[in-house]
Amino acid sequence: EVEDERARLNDEFIAKEEQLKLDLDEMVQSKKRELDEREAMLVKEMEKEREHLKYEAETMDRDFKLKLEEEEARFQRKLEEGEAALERSIEEYTRLSNEFQNKESRLKRELKLEGERLKKEINDM
């Protein structure tokens, strides 16, 4: 009877030990699943963040390129305006220079004619 009790207790102990091992194994597996799920969630979050940063970088790059193109276009317009103004100034200078030369030539002719007239008048006296 004592042997039977000992055997029964031993069997109970072994059964409880096996159950504890199974429970412990289940707890370990459960924790592993939780960690795997958490890791997967963190990987998704990191991927999302990477995509967001990539989008921001692309947006910044696009904005910078647009701004650069706008500045280049503005500079080109100012350059063209400056060239046009220079061209107009050259044309105005040329016109005024020609006008001055024409007036100078006319005045020299008139002065020469007046000088000849005065000489003739003096000689006629």
mmCIF file of C-alpha atoms in Angstrom:
data_model
loop_
_atom_site.group_PDB
_atom_site.id
_atom_site.type_symbol
_atom_site.label_atom_id
_atom_site.label_comp_id
_atom_site.label_asym_id
_atom_site.label_seq_id
_atom_site.Cartn_x
_atom_site.Cartn_y
_atom_site.Cartn_z
ATOM 1 C CA GLU A 1 0.000 0.000 0.000
ATOM 2 C CA VAL A 2 2.840 2.427 0.788
ATOM 3 C CA GLU A 3 4.488 1.365 -2.443
ATOM 4 C CA ASP A 4 1.244 2.030 -4.290
ATOM 5 C CA GLU A 5 0.962 5.447 -2.610
ATOM 6 C CA ARG A 6 4.590 6.186 -3.422
ATOM 7 C CA ALA A 7 4.032 5.119 -7.029
ATOM 8 C CA ARG A 8 0.848 7.215 -7.242
ATOM 9 C CA LEU A 9 2.593 10.264 -5.763
ATOM 10 C CA ASN A 10 5.546 9.720 -8.069
ATOM 11 C CA ASP A 11 3.164 9.469 -11.027
ATOM 12 C CA GLU A 12 1.390 12.637 -9.874
ATOM 13 C CA PHE A 13 4.727 14.383 -9.459
ATOM 14 C CA ILE A 14 5.825 13.291 -12.925
ATOM 15 C CA ALA A 15 2.451 14.352 -14.376
ATOM 16 C CA LYS A 16 2.662 17.743 -12.641
ATOM 17 C CA GLU A 17 6.278 18.119 -13.763
ATOM 18 C CA GLU A 18 5.253 17.296 -17.341
ATOM 19 C CA GLN A 19 2.323 19.724 -17.088
ATOM 20 C CA LEU A 20 4.642 22.452 -15.746
ATOM 21 C CA LYS A 21 7.059 21.770 -18.597
ATOM 22 C CA LEU A 22 4.163 22.011 -21.073
ATOM 23 C CA ASP A 23 2.892 25.185 -19.389
ATOM 24 C CA LEU A 24 6.387 26.673 -19.374
ATOM 25 C CA ASP A 25 6.892 25.680 -23.019
ATOM 26 C CA GLU A 26 3.533 27.280 -23.887
ATOM 27 C CA MET A 27 4.540 30.462 -22.012
ATOM 28 C CA VAL A 28 7.858 30.555 -23.860
ATOM 29 C CA GLN A 29 6.090 30.016 -27.200
ATOM 30 C CA SER A 30 3.533 32.703 -26.312
ATOM 31 C CA LYS A 31 6.314 35.177 -25.442
ATOM 32 C CA LYS A 32 8.128 34.276 -28.672
ATOM 33 C CA ARG A 33 4.953 34.970 -30.651
ATOM 34 C CA GLU A 34 4.493 38.287 -28.837
ATOM 35 C CA LEU A 35 8.101 39.243 -29.570
ATOM 36 C CA ASP A 36 7.748 38.164 -33.202
ATOM 37 C CA GLU A 37 4.549 40.211 -33.529
ATOM 38 C CA ARG A 38 6.212 43.196 -31.881
ATOM 39 C CA GLU A 39 9.229 42.836 -34.147
ATOM 40 C CA ALA A 40 6.977 42.647 -37.223
ATOM 41 C CA MET A 41 5.104 45.738 -36.040
ATOM 42 C CA LEU A 42 8.395 47.615 -35.483
ATOM 43 C CA VAL A 43 9.630 46.564 -38.920
ATOM 44 C CA LYS A 44 6.380 47.889 -40.453
ATOM 45 C CA GLU A 45 6.732 51.149 -38.521
ATOM 46 C CA MET A 46 10.355 51.494 -39.626
ATOM 47 C CA GLU A 47 9.349 50.820 -43.242
ATOM 48 C CA LYS A 48 6.573 53.420 -42.944
ATOM 49 C CA GLU A 49 9.024 55.935 -41.490
ATOM 50 C CA ARG A 50 11.554 55.169 -44.230
ATOM 51 C CA GLU A 51 8.862 55.716 -46.895
ATOM 52 C CA HIS A 52 7.815 58.952 -45.195
ATOM 53 C CA LEU A 53 11.416 60.197 -45.078
ATOM 54 C CA LYS A 54 11.914 59.175 -48.694
ATOM 55 C CA TYR A 55 8.757 61.099 -49.663
ATOM 56 C CA GLU A 56 9.929 64.151 -47.702
ATOM 57 C CA ALA A 57 13.359 63.984 -49.338
ATOM 58 C CA GLU A 58 11.784 63.698 -52.794
ATOM 59 C CA THR A 59 9.451 66.594 -52.007
ATOM 60 C CA MET A 60 12.338 68.731 -50.758
ATOM 61 C CA ASP A 61 14.379 67.820 -53.824
ATOM 62 C CA ARG A 62 11.464 68.644 -56.151
ATOM 63 C CA ASP A 63 10.792 71.926 -54.324
ATOM 64 C CA PHE A 64 14.489 72.833 -54.508
ATOM 65 C CA LYS A 65 14.595 72.073 -58.240
ATOM 66 C CA LEU A 66 11.454 74.152 -58.842
ATOM 67 C CA LYS A 67 12.894 77.035 -56.838
ATOM 68 C CA LEU A 68 16.167 76.749 -58.745
ATOM 69 C CA GLU A 69 14.315 76.731 -62.083
ATOM 70 C CA GLU A 70 12.320 79.801 -60.991
ATOM 71 C CA GLU A 71 15.515 81.601 -59.979
ATOM 72 C CA GLU A 72 17.207 80.640 -63.248
ATOM 73 C CA ALA A 73 14.182 81.888 -65.217
ATOM 74 C CA ARG A 74 14.139 85.141 -63.218
ATOM 75 C CA PHE A 75 17.873 85.604 -63.778
ATOM 76 C CA GLN A 76 17.437 84.856 -67.505
ATOM 77 C CA ARG A 77 14.631 87.441 -67.749
ATOM 78 C CA LYS A 78 16.758 90.049 -65.982
ATOM 79 C CA LEU A 79 19.690 89.220 -68.247
ATOM 80 C CA GLU A 80 17.494 89.551 -71.336
ATOM 81 C CA GLU A 81 16.028 92.819 -69.995
ATOM 82 C CA GLY A 82 19.554 94.090 -69.348
ATOM 83 C CA GLU A 83 20.680 93.096 -72.818
ATOM 84 C CA ALA A 84 17.627 94.783 -74.351
ATOM 85 C CA ALA A 85 18.279 97.947 -72.301
ATOM 86 C CA LEU A 86 21.928 97.912 -73.383
ATOM 87 C CA GLU A 87 20.870 97.487 -77.013
ATOM 88 C CA ARG A 88 18.452 100.422 -76.663
ATOM 89 C CA SER A 89 21.190 102.519 -75.053
ATOM 90 C CA ILE A 90 23.597 101.704 -77.892
ATOM 91 C CA GLU A 91 20.925 102.585 -80.456
ATOM 92 C CA GLU A 92 20.159 105.859 -78.636
ATOM 93 C CA TYR A 93 23.881 106.694 -78.390
ATOM 94 C CA THR A 94 24.325 105.935 -82.104
ATOM 95 C CA ARG A 95 21.295 108.072 -83.010
ATOM 96 C CA LEU A 96 22.465 110.979 -80.862
ATOM 97 C CA SER A 97 26.010 110.656 -82.175
ATOM 98 C CA ASN A 98 24.775 110.719 -85.782
ATOM 99 C CA GLU A 99 22.487 113.635 -84.970
ATOM 100 C CA PHE A 100 25.407 115.518 -83.405
ATOM 101 C CA GLN A 101 27.673 114.798 -86.383
ATOM 102 C CA ASN A 102 24.974 115.948 -88.788
ATOM 103 C CA LYS A 103 24.426 119.170 -86.836
ATOM 104 C CA GLU A 104 28.174 119.702 -86.554
ATOM 105 C CA SER A 105 28.598 119.218 -90.333
ATOM 106 C CA ARG A 106 25.671 121.550 -91.061
ATOM 107 C CA LEU A 107 27.051 124.208 -88.710
ATOM 108 C CA LYS A 108 30.519 123.923 -90.284
ATOM 109 C CA ARG A 109 28.986 124.345 -93.749
ATOM 110 C CA GLU A 110 26.926 127.321 -92.569
ATOM 111 C CA LEU A 111 29.979 128.812 -90.863
ATOM 112 C CA LYS A 112 32.056 128.319 -93.989
ATOM 113 C CA LEU A 113 29.365 129.892 -96.170
ATOM 114 C CA GLU A 114 29.007 132.794 -93.720
ATOM 115 C CA GLY A 115 32.801 133.227 -93.737
ATOM 116 C CA GLU A 116 32.853 133.241 -97.550
ATOM 117 C CA ARG A 117 29.977 135.732 -97.643
ATOM 118 C CA LEU A 118 31.761 138.023 -95.186
ATOM 119 C CA LYS A 119 34.991 137.802 -97.201
ATOM 120 C CA LYS A 120 33.131 138.670 -100.346
ATOM 121 C CA GLU A 121 31.375 141.568 -98.610
ATOM 122 C CA ILE A 122 34.752 142.854 -97.339
ATOM 123 C CA ASN A 123 36.291 142.499 -100.750
ATOM 124 C CA ASP A 124 33.374 144.253 -102.363
ATOM 125 C CA MET A 125 33.839 147.330 -100.155
#
